[in-house]
Structure formats: C-alpha cells, structure tokens
Coordinates of C-alpha atoms and ligand atoms in Angstrom, one line a residue:
X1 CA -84.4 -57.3 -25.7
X2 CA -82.8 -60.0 -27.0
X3 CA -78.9 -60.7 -25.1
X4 CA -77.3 -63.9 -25.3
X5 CA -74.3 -64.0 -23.0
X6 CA -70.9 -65.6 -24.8
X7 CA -69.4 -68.4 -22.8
X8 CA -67.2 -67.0 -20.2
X9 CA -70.1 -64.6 -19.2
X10 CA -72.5 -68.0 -18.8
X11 CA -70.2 -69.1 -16.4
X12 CA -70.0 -65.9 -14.4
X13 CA -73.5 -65.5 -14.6
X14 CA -74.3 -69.0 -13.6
X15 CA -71.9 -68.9 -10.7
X16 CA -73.7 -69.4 -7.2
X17 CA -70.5 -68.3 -5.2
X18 CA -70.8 -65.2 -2.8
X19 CA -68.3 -63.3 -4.0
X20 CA -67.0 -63.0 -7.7
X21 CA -64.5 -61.3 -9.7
X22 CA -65.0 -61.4 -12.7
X23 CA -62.3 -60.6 -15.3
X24 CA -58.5 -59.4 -15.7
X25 CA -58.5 -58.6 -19.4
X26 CA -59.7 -55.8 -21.1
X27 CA -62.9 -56.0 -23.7
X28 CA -64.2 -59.5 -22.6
X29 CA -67.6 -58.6 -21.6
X30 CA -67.3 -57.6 -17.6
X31 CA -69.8 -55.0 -17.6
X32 CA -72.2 -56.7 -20.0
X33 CA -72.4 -59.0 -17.9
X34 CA -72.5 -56.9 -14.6
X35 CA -75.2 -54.8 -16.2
X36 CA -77.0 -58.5 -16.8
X37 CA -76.4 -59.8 -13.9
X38 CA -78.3 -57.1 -11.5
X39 CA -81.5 -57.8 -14.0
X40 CA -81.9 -61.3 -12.6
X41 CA -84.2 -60.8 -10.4
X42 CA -86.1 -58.1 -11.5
X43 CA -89.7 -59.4 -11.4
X44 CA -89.3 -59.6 -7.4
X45 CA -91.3 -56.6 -5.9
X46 CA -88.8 -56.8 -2.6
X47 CA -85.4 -56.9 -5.1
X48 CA -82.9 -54.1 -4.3
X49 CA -79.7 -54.3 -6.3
X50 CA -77.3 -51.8 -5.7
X51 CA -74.3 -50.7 -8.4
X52 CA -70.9 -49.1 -7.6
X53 CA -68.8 -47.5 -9.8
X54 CA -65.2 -45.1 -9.5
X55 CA -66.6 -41.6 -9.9
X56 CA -69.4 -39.2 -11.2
X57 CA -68.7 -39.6 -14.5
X58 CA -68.2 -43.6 -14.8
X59 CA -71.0 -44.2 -13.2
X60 CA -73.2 -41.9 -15.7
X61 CA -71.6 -43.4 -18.2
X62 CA -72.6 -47.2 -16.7
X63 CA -76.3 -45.2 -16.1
X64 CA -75.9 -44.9 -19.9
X65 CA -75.4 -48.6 -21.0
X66 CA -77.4 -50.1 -18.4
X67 CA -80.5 -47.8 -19.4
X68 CA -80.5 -49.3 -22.8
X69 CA -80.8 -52.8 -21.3
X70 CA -83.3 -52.1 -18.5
X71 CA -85.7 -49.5 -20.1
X72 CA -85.9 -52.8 -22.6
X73 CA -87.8 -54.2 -20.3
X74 CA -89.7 -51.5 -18.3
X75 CA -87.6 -50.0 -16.2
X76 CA -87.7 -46.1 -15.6
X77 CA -84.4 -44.0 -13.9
X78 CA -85.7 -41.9 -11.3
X79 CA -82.9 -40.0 -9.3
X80 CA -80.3 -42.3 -8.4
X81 CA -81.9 -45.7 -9.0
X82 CA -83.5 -47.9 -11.7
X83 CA -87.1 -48.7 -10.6
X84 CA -89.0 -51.9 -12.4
X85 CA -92.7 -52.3 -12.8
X86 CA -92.7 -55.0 -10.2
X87 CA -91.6 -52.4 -7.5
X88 CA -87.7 -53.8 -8.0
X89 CA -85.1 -51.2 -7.9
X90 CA -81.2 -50.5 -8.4
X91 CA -79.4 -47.8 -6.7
X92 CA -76.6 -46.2 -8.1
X93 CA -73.7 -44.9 -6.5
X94 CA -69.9 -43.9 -6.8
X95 CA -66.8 -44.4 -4.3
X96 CA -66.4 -40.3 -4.7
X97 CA -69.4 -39.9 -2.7
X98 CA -68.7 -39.0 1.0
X99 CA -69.2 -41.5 3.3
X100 CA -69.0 -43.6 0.0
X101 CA -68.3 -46.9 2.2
X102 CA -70.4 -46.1 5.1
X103 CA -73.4 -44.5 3.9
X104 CA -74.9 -48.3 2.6
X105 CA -74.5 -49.3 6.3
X106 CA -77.9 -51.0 7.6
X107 CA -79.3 -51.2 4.1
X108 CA -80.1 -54.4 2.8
X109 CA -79.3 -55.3 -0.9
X110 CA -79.2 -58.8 -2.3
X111 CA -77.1 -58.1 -5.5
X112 CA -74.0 -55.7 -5.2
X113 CA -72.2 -54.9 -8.4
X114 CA -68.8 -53.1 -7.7
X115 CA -67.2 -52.2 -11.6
X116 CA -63.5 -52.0 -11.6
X117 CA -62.6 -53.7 -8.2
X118 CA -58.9 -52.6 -7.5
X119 CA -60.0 -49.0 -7.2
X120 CA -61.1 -49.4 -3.8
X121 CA -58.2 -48.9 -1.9
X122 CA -58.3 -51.6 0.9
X123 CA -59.9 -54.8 1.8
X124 CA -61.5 -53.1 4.8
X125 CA -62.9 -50.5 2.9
X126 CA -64.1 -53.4 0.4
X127 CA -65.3 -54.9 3.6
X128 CA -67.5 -52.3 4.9
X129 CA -69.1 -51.6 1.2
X130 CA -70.2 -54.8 1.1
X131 CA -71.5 -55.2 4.5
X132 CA -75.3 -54.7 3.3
X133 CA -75.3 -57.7 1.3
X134 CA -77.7 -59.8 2.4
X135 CA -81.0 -60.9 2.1
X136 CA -84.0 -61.3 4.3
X137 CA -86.5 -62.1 1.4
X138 CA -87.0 -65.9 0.9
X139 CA -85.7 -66.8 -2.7
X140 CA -82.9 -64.1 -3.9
X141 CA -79.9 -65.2 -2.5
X142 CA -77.3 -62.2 -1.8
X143 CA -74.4 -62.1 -4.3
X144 CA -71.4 -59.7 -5.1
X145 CA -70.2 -59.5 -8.8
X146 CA -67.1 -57.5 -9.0
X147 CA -65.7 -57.1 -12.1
X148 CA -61.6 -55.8 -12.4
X149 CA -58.6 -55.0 -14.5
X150 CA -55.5 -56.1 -12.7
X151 CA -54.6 -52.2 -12.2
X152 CA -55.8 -50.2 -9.7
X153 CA -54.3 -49.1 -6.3
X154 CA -56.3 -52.1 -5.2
X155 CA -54.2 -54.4 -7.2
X156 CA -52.5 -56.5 -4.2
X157 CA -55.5 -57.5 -1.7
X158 CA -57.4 -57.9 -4.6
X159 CA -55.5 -60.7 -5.9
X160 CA -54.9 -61.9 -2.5
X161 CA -58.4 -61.8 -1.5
X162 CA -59.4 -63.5 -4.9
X163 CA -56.3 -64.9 -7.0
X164 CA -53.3 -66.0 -5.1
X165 CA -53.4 -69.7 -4.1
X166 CA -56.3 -70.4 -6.0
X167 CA -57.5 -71.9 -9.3
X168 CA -59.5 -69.4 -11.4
X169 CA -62.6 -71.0 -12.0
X170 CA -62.8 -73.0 -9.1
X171 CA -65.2 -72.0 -5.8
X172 CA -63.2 -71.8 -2.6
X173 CA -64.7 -71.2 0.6
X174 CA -63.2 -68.5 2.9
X175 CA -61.9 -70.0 6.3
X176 CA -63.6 -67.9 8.8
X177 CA -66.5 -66.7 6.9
X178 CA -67.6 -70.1 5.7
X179 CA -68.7 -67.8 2.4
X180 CA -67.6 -68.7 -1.2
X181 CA -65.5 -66.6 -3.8
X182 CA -64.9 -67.8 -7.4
X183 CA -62.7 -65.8 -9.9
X184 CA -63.4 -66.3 -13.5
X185 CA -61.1 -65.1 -16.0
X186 CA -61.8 -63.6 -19.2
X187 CA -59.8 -61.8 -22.0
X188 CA -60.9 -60.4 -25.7
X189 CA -61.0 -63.3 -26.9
X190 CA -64.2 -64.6 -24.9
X191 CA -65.8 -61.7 -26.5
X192 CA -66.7 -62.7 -29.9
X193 CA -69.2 -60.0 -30.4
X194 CA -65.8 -57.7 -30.0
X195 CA -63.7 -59.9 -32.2
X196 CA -66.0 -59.3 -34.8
X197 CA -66.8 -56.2 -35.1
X198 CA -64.2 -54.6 -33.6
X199 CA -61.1 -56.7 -34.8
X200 CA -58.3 -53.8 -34.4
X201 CA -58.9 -54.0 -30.7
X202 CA -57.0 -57.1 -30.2
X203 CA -54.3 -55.3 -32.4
X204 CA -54.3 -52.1 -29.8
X205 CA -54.1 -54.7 -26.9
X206 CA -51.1 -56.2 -28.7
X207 CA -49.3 -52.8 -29.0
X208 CA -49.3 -52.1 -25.5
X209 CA -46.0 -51.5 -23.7
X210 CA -45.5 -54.8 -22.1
X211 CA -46.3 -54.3 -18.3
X212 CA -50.0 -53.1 -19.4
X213 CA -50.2 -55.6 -22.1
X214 CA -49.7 -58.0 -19.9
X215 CA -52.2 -56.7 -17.7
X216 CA -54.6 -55.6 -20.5
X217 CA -54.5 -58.0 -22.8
X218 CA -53.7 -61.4 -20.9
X219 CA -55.2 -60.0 -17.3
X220 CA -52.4 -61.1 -15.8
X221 CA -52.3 -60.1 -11.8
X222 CA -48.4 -60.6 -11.5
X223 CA -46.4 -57.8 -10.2
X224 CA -44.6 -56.5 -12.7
X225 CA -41.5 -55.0 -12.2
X226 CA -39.9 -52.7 -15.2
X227 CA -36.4 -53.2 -16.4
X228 CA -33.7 -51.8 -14.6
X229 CA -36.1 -51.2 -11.3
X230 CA -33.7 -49.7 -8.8
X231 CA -36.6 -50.5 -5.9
X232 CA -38.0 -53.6 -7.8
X233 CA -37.3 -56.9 -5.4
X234 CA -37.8 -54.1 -2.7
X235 CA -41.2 -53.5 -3.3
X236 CA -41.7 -57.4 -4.4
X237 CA -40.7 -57.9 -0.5
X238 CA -42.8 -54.9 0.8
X239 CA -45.7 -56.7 -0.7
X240 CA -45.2 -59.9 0.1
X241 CA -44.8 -58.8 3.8
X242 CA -48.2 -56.9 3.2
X243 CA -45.9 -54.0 3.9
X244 CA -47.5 -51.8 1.7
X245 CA -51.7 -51.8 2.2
X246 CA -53.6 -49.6 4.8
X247 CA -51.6 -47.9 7.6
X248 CA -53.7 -46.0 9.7
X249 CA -52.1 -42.7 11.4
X250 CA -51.2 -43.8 15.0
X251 CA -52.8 -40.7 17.2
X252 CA -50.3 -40.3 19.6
X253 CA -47.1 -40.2 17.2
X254 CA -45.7 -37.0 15.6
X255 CA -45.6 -36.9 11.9
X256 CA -42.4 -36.2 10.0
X257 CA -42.1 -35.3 6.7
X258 CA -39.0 -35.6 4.1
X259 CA -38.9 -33.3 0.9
X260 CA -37.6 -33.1 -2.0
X261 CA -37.6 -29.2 -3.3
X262 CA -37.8 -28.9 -7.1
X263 CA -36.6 -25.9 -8.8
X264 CA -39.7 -24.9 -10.6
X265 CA -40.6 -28.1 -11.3
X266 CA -41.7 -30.9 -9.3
X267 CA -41.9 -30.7 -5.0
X268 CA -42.3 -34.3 -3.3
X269 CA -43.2 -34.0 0.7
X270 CA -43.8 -37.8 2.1
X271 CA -45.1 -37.7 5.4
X272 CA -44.0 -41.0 8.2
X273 CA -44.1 -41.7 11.8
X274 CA -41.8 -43.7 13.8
X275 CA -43.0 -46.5 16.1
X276 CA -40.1 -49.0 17.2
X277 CA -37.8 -50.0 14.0
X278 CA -41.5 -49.2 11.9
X279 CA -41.4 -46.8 9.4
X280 CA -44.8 -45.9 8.6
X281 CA -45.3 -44.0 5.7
X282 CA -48.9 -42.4 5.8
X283 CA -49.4 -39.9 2.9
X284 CA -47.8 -37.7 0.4
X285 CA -48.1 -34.5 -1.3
X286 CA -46.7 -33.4 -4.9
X287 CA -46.9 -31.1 -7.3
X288 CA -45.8 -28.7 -9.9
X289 CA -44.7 -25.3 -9.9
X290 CA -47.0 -24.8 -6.9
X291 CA -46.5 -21.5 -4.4
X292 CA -44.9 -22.6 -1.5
X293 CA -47.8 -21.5 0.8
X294 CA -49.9 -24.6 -1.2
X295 CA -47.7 -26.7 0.5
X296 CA -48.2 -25.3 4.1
X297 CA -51.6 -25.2 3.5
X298 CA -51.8 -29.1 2.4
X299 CA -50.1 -29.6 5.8
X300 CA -52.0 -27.8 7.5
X301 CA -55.0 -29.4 6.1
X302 CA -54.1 -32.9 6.9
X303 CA -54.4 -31.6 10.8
X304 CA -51.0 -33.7 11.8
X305 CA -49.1 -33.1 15.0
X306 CA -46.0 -32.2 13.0
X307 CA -42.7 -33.5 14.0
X308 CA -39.6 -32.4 12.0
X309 CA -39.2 -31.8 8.4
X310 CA -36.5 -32.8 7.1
X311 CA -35.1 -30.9 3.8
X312 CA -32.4 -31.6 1.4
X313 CA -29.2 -29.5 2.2
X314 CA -29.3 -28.2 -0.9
X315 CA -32.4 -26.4 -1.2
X316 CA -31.1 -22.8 -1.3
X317 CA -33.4 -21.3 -4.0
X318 CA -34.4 -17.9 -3.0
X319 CA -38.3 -16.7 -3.5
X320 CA -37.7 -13.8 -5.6
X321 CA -40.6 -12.0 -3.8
X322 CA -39.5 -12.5 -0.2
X323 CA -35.8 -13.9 -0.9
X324 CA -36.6 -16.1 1.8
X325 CA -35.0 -20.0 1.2
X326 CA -37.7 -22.7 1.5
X327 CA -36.3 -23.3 4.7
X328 CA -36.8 -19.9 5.9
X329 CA -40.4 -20.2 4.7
X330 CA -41.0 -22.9 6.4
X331 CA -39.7 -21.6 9.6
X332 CA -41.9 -18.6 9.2
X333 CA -44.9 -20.6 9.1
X334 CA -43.5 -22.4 12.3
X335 CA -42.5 -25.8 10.9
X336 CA -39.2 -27.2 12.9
X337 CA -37.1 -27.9 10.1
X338 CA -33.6 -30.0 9.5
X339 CA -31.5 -29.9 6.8
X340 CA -29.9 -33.0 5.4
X341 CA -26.5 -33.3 3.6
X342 CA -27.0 -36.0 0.9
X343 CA -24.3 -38.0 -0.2
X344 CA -23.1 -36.6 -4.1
X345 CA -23.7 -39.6 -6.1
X346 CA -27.2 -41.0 -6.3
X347 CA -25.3 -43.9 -6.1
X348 CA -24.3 -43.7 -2.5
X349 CA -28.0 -42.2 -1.8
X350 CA -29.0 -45.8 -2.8
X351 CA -26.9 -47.8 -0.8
X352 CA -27.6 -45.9 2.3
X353 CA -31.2 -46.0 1.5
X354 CA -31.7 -50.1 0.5
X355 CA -31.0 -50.9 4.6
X356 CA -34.2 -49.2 5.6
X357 CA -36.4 -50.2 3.0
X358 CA -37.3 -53.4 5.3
X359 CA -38.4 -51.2 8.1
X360 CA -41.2 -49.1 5.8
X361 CA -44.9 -49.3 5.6
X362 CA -46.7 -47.6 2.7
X363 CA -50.0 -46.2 3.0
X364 CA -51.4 -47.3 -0.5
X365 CA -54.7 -45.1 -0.3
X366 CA -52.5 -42.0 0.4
X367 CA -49.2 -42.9 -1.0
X368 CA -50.4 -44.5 -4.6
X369 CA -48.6 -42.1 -6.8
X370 CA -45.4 -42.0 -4.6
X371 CA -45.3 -46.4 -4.6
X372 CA -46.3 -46.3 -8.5
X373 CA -43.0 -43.9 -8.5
X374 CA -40.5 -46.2 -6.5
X375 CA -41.8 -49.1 -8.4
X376 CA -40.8 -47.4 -11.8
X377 CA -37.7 -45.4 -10.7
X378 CA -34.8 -47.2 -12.6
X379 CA -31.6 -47.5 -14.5
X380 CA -31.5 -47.3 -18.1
X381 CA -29.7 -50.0 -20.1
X382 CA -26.4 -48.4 -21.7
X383 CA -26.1 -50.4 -24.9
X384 CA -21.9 -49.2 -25.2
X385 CA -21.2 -50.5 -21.8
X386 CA -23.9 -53.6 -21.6
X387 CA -24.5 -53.0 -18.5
X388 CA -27.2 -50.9 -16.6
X389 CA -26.1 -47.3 -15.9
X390 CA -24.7 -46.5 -12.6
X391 CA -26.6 -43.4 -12.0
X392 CA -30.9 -43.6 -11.9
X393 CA -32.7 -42.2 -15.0
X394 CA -33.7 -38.6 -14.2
X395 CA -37.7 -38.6 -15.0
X396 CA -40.9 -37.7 -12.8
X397 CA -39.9 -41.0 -10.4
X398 CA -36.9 -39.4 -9.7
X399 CA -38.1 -36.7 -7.1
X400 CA -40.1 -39.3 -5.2
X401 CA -37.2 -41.6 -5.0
X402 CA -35.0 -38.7 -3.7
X403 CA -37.6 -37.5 -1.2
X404 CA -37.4 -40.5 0.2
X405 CA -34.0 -41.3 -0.2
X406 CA -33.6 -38.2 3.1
X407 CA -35.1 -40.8 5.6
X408 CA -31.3 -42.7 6.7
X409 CA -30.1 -39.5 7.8
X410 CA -34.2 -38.4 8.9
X411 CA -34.2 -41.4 11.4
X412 CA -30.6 -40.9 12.2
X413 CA -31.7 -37.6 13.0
X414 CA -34.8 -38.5 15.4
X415 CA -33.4 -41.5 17.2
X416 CA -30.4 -39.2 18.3
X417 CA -32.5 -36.5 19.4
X418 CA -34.6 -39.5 21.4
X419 CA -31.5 -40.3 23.5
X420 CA -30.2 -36.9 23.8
X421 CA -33.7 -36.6 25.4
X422 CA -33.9 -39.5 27.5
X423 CA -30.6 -38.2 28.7
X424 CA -31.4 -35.1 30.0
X425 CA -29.8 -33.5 27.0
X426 CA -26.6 -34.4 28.1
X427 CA -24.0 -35.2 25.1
X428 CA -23.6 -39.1 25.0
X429 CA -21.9 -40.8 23.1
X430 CA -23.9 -43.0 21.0
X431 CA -23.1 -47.0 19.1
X432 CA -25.0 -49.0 17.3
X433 CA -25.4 -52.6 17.3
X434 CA -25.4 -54.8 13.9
X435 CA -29.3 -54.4 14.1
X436 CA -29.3 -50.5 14.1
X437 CA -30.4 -50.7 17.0
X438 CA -28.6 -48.0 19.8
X439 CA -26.6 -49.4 22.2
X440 CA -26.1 -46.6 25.1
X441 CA -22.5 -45.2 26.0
X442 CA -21.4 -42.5 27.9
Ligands
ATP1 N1 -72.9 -61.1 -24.8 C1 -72.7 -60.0 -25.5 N2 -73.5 -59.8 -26.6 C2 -73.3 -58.7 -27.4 N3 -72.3 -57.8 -27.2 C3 -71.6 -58.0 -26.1 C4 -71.7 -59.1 -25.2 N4 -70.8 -59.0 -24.3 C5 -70.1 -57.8 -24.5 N5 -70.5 -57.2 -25.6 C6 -70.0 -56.0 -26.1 O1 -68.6 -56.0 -26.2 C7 -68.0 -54.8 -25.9 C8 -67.0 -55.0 -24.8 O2 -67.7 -55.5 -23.7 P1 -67.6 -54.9 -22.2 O3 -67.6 -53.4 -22.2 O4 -68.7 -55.6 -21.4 O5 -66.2 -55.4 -21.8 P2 -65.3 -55.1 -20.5 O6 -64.6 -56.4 -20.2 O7 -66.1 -54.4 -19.5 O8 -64.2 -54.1 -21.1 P3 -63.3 -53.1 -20.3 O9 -62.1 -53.9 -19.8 O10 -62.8 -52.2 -21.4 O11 -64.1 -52.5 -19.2 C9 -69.2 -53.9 -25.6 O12 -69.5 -53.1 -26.7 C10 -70.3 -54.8 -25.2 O13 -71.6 -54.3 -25.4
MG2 MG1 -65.9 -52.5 -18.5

C-alpha cells in the first residue's frame, strides 16, 4: 500500500500533542489521515486503537475506507474490530450506542480516533469518552486525533476547548491537566489529491450559502449570525456567558413547559425550570401534524414532575373527533394548564421577551433544534423601505421563537403563584423592583 500523506496531514500526523483536532474545512484529508493515524502502531502485539464515529451507518461507512487501507497490510475485520497479524486491534464504535460514553470505561486504548468532533454534545461527555486513553505498554504513547467541521451541536466547547485563545498550529498545554492540545487547520486546498481529480469540488464549496461556506470551505469556527437575526447578539451573549452548553435537570424542581399549538402544522413544547432569576431550559419537543396524544406521551416519557403548562390564549382549535380544545385535552390527561394572552404584534412579543433572554440556560444536547431555530429566526430586508421589516419572517423558526416568546407572562405567572403561596393564599398586592425582582406589599 503505497500512501503518502500531503503536507497539512504530515503535520497532524507528526504532532506529539495529546489531544488534536484536526481540521475545520471540508475535503482536506481529515479521515485519511485519521484512518492513517490509528495504523501507526500496528506491529505492537499489545496496540489497541479504538475509533468513534456519529451513528451506525458512518461508522460502516468509515469500516469501508479504512478496510481498504488495513486489509493492505494484513488486517482482517472480525465483529467490531480490526485485528492485525501482530495481535494489534481497533475497535469500532458509534455515539448511538447505549452507554456510548460509558461503556469504554476501565478499557485501556492508546490511540482514540473521534471523526467529526462537534457531534458530541458536551465537553463532559467528550470527557468521559476519552477517559480510557492511556497507556500502560512502554513505547506507544496515548494520543487522541479528533477530526471536525466547525458544525455540529458541539460547535461552542469545541472551539473553546481547542480554538479560542490559541494559535492553530501551535501546542498549548492545558492548565490543570498539564496535557497538550494542538489544532491544525486544513481546508481543500491542502488536499491536492482532491484538487486534482476532483476540481468542481472547490467550485461546490464556493457556492455555498455564506454561513456554511464559511464554515465549509474556509473552516471558520466563528459564530455566525444570519442577516436580520432578531435573537442574534442574544445568543452571541448566551454563549459567551456559557449560557447555552449542558444543563442538567435539577431533581427537586418542577418542570414547566410553554407551547406553541400549530394548526396542522408545526407544535413546539420547550420544557424549563425555575431556580432563583435562572431560567433553565432543559429539552424540547416538536413536530408535525402529530396526534395530540404523541405529545402527552413524549411528556410522559421524559418522567418529569410537571409543573404548569403554559399555552397560547389562542389555541382554540377543536379535535374534530372529540371537539375537545388542546387545552381540554390536556386537562383530560391531567396536565395543570394556563393560558397566556400574547400581545398582537410580534413586535411587542419581542420587546417583552429580549428582558429575559439574560436569565436563560439552554440545554444544547436536548434543545439543539430549538437554539439552531432562535439563532435563525429573523427579519427580512424590505428593499422599498430599506430598512428591515417590522414584523419576523414567518418560516419553521417562527414556532420555536413564539413558544418561547410565552415565558414573560409564564414566569409572571409562577412567581405570583410563589407569593400567593408563601402568603397563605391571601391576595397581596405585589411590586417589582428595577431588577424584577418582587418586592412584598400588602
Ligand atoms: N494523502 C492522500 N493521498 C491520496 N488521497 C488522499 C489523501 N488525503 C486525502 N485523500 C483523498 O481525498 C478525498 C478527501 O479526503 P478526506 O475524505 O480524508 O477529507 P475530509 O477532510 O475527511 O473531508 P470531509 O470534510 O468531507 O469529511 C478522499 O477521497 C481521500 O481518499
Ligand atoms: Mg471526513
């Protein structure tokens, strides 16, 4: 088998760091070079190299390529692992299995290979996975190669963890660990092979709409914010607070939910608890066209200590089997519900929502498709007026946005029914100070 690696992919290869990423851009070489990189130490009987992938089907895909390469030189694939005739072997595995981060626990593999990075959720997941690296066998070193796109609900602590503050290129040495982490960045263009035979590719790169070009095709790892983003310096905060990342349920807290009922077409339910001024926004649930009882079965599911779910005011469609209202649904299946009057214009909906956006957490493993949604709900720019639209664009963001948009009036809602608890149910008349907070009045 003859394999020459192109320059960028020398580097990587020749890297001694403990940790790196290697990539950003599409087509310059990552799993090539992953798939190269495991073989290194091949001839040791005690080698065990271990290779993570997405899901079933990438990972038979990667079983694919790397076959060609390591069959080349002896290997046979028995189950899930490569074995070599020196007694070497690479396992195989995929972040769909259960206990995909656990199950490693207490093994011992010198070389991890994780393809496509940002799909692991969180940093402590990340953590766990790679908790069997290590080596007890004198001479192979442990090493992680990771290899990304800057997409991927992983997208933020991955470029923390490996790109923010740093030089690419350039080993730095983590604080507490004392362990190293190099990222090396590589586009098309370090792919000659590609460039050659393949030349159009660039030209498909070039044609991409320009947040994923800028991603694809330069691997850039800045957040980009579309044009016209009604949540976009929002979200920018959120993230640079390390708002949004993992936030685990708290046990003891009841879970409230805030809807947004599509008529026959799309239902958003995001679920949050409360926990001082926190908002904590732990999971979501969407879909099309579904029966209600899907959606009191997804609740179910989850096993939450249910709180109150708040509905739009508005949500008067009539089940023409049962010509029960959602609402009345709900109740049926035992849910304490509230409706919520929502301010006509989407406008106002806005300005009563932008105050609380400070306050929330997301959940990024459970709420990906909700934050994806907030980032991209917008304005569109009205080329007569030259300015942006006063009302949102109506499109798939749209229901997540208003969903959400329920919570002023949600936590309105709860912190009221807190006093009028503390108080012995007694009516009190309630103020609030310049921080929201309430101050106590009888
Ligand atoms: N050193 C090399 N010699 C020959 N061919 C190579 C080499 N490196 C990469 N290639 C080929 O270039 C193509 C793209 O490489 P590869 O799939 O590794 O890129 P990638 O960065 O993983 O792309 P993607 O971002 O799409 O996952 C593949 O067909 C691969 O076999
Ligand atoms: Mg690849």
């Amino acid at each position: 088998m003859i394999w020459k690696p192109h320059k960028k992919q020398e580097q990587a290869l020749r890297t001694n760091s403990f940790e790196i990423l290697f990539g950003g851009a599409r087509g310059g070489g990552k799993s090539d070079a992953g798939i190269m990189w495991l073989l290194y130490d091949k001839d040791n009987a005690r080698y065990r190299g271990l290779v993570i992938r997405r899901n079933a089907t990438d990972l038979n895909d990667w079983i694919a390529r790397a076959r060609l390469k390591y069959e080349a030189v002896g290997a046979v694939f028995v189950g899930n692992e490569f074995r070599f005739p020196s007694g070497a072997t690479i396992v195989t595995g995929h972040l769909k299995d259960d206990q995909a981060f656990t199950k490693y626990q207490g093994h011992e593999y010198q070389k991890i290979l994780i393809e496509e990075l940002t799909q692991i959720a969180s940093e402590e997941l990340y953590m766990k996975l790679i908790s069997s690296c290590r080596s007890t066998v004198p001479g192979l070193k442990p090493q992680i190669f990771c290899t990304s796109n800057p997409d991927g609900v992983g997208r933020f602590w991955v470029k923390r963890r490996f790109i923010e503050r740093r030089i690419p290129g350039e080993q730095y040495t983590d604080e507490v660990s004392g362990r190293t982490r190099i990222y090396i960045p590589a586009t098309v263009e370090d792919n000659p092979t590609i460039m050659q035979i393949d030349p159009d590719y660039i030209n498909y790169l070039e044609s991409l709409p320009p947040d994923l070009k800028a991603q694809w095709r330069y691997g850039s790892w800045d957040y980009t914010i579309v044009k016209g983003a009604i949540y976009g310096s929002d979200m920018i905060q959120a993230n640079k607070e390390n708002r949004i990342g993992l936030v685990p349920l708290l046990p003891y807290e009841e879970v409230h939910t805030v809807w947004d009922i599509g008529l026959s077409d799309k239902m958003v339910c995001w679920f949050f608890q409360v926990k001082g001024l926190e908002v904590r926004v732990i999971d979501i649930v969407y879909d099309d066209n579904k029966e209600w009882g899907f959606y009191v079965q997804a609740l179910r599911e989850r096993g939450y200590t249910y709180g109150t779910m708040f509905l739009p005011h508005d949500s008067n469609k009539r089940d023409p089997k049962s010509l029960q209202t959602f609402k009345e649904f709900m109740i049926a299946n035992r849910f304490k519900t509230e409706s919520i009057e929502r301010p006509k214009s989407k406008l106002s909906v806005i300005q009563e929502f932008r105050p609380i956006f400070p306050r929330l957490f997301f959940d990024l493993t459970k709420c990906d498709e909700g934050i994806r949604a907030l980032e991209a709900y917008r304005r569109q720019w009205n080329e007569t007026r030259n300015m942006y639209d006063d009302e949102p664009y109506h499109d798939w963001t749209s229901h997540y946005a208003d969903a959400l948009a329920l919570m002023p009036k949600a936590l309105e809602h709860l912190k009221n029914a807190m006093i009028q608890f503390q108080s012995g149910g007694e009516e009190v008349n309630i103020q609030y100070n310049e921080y929201g907070e309430p101050v106590y009045g009888y």
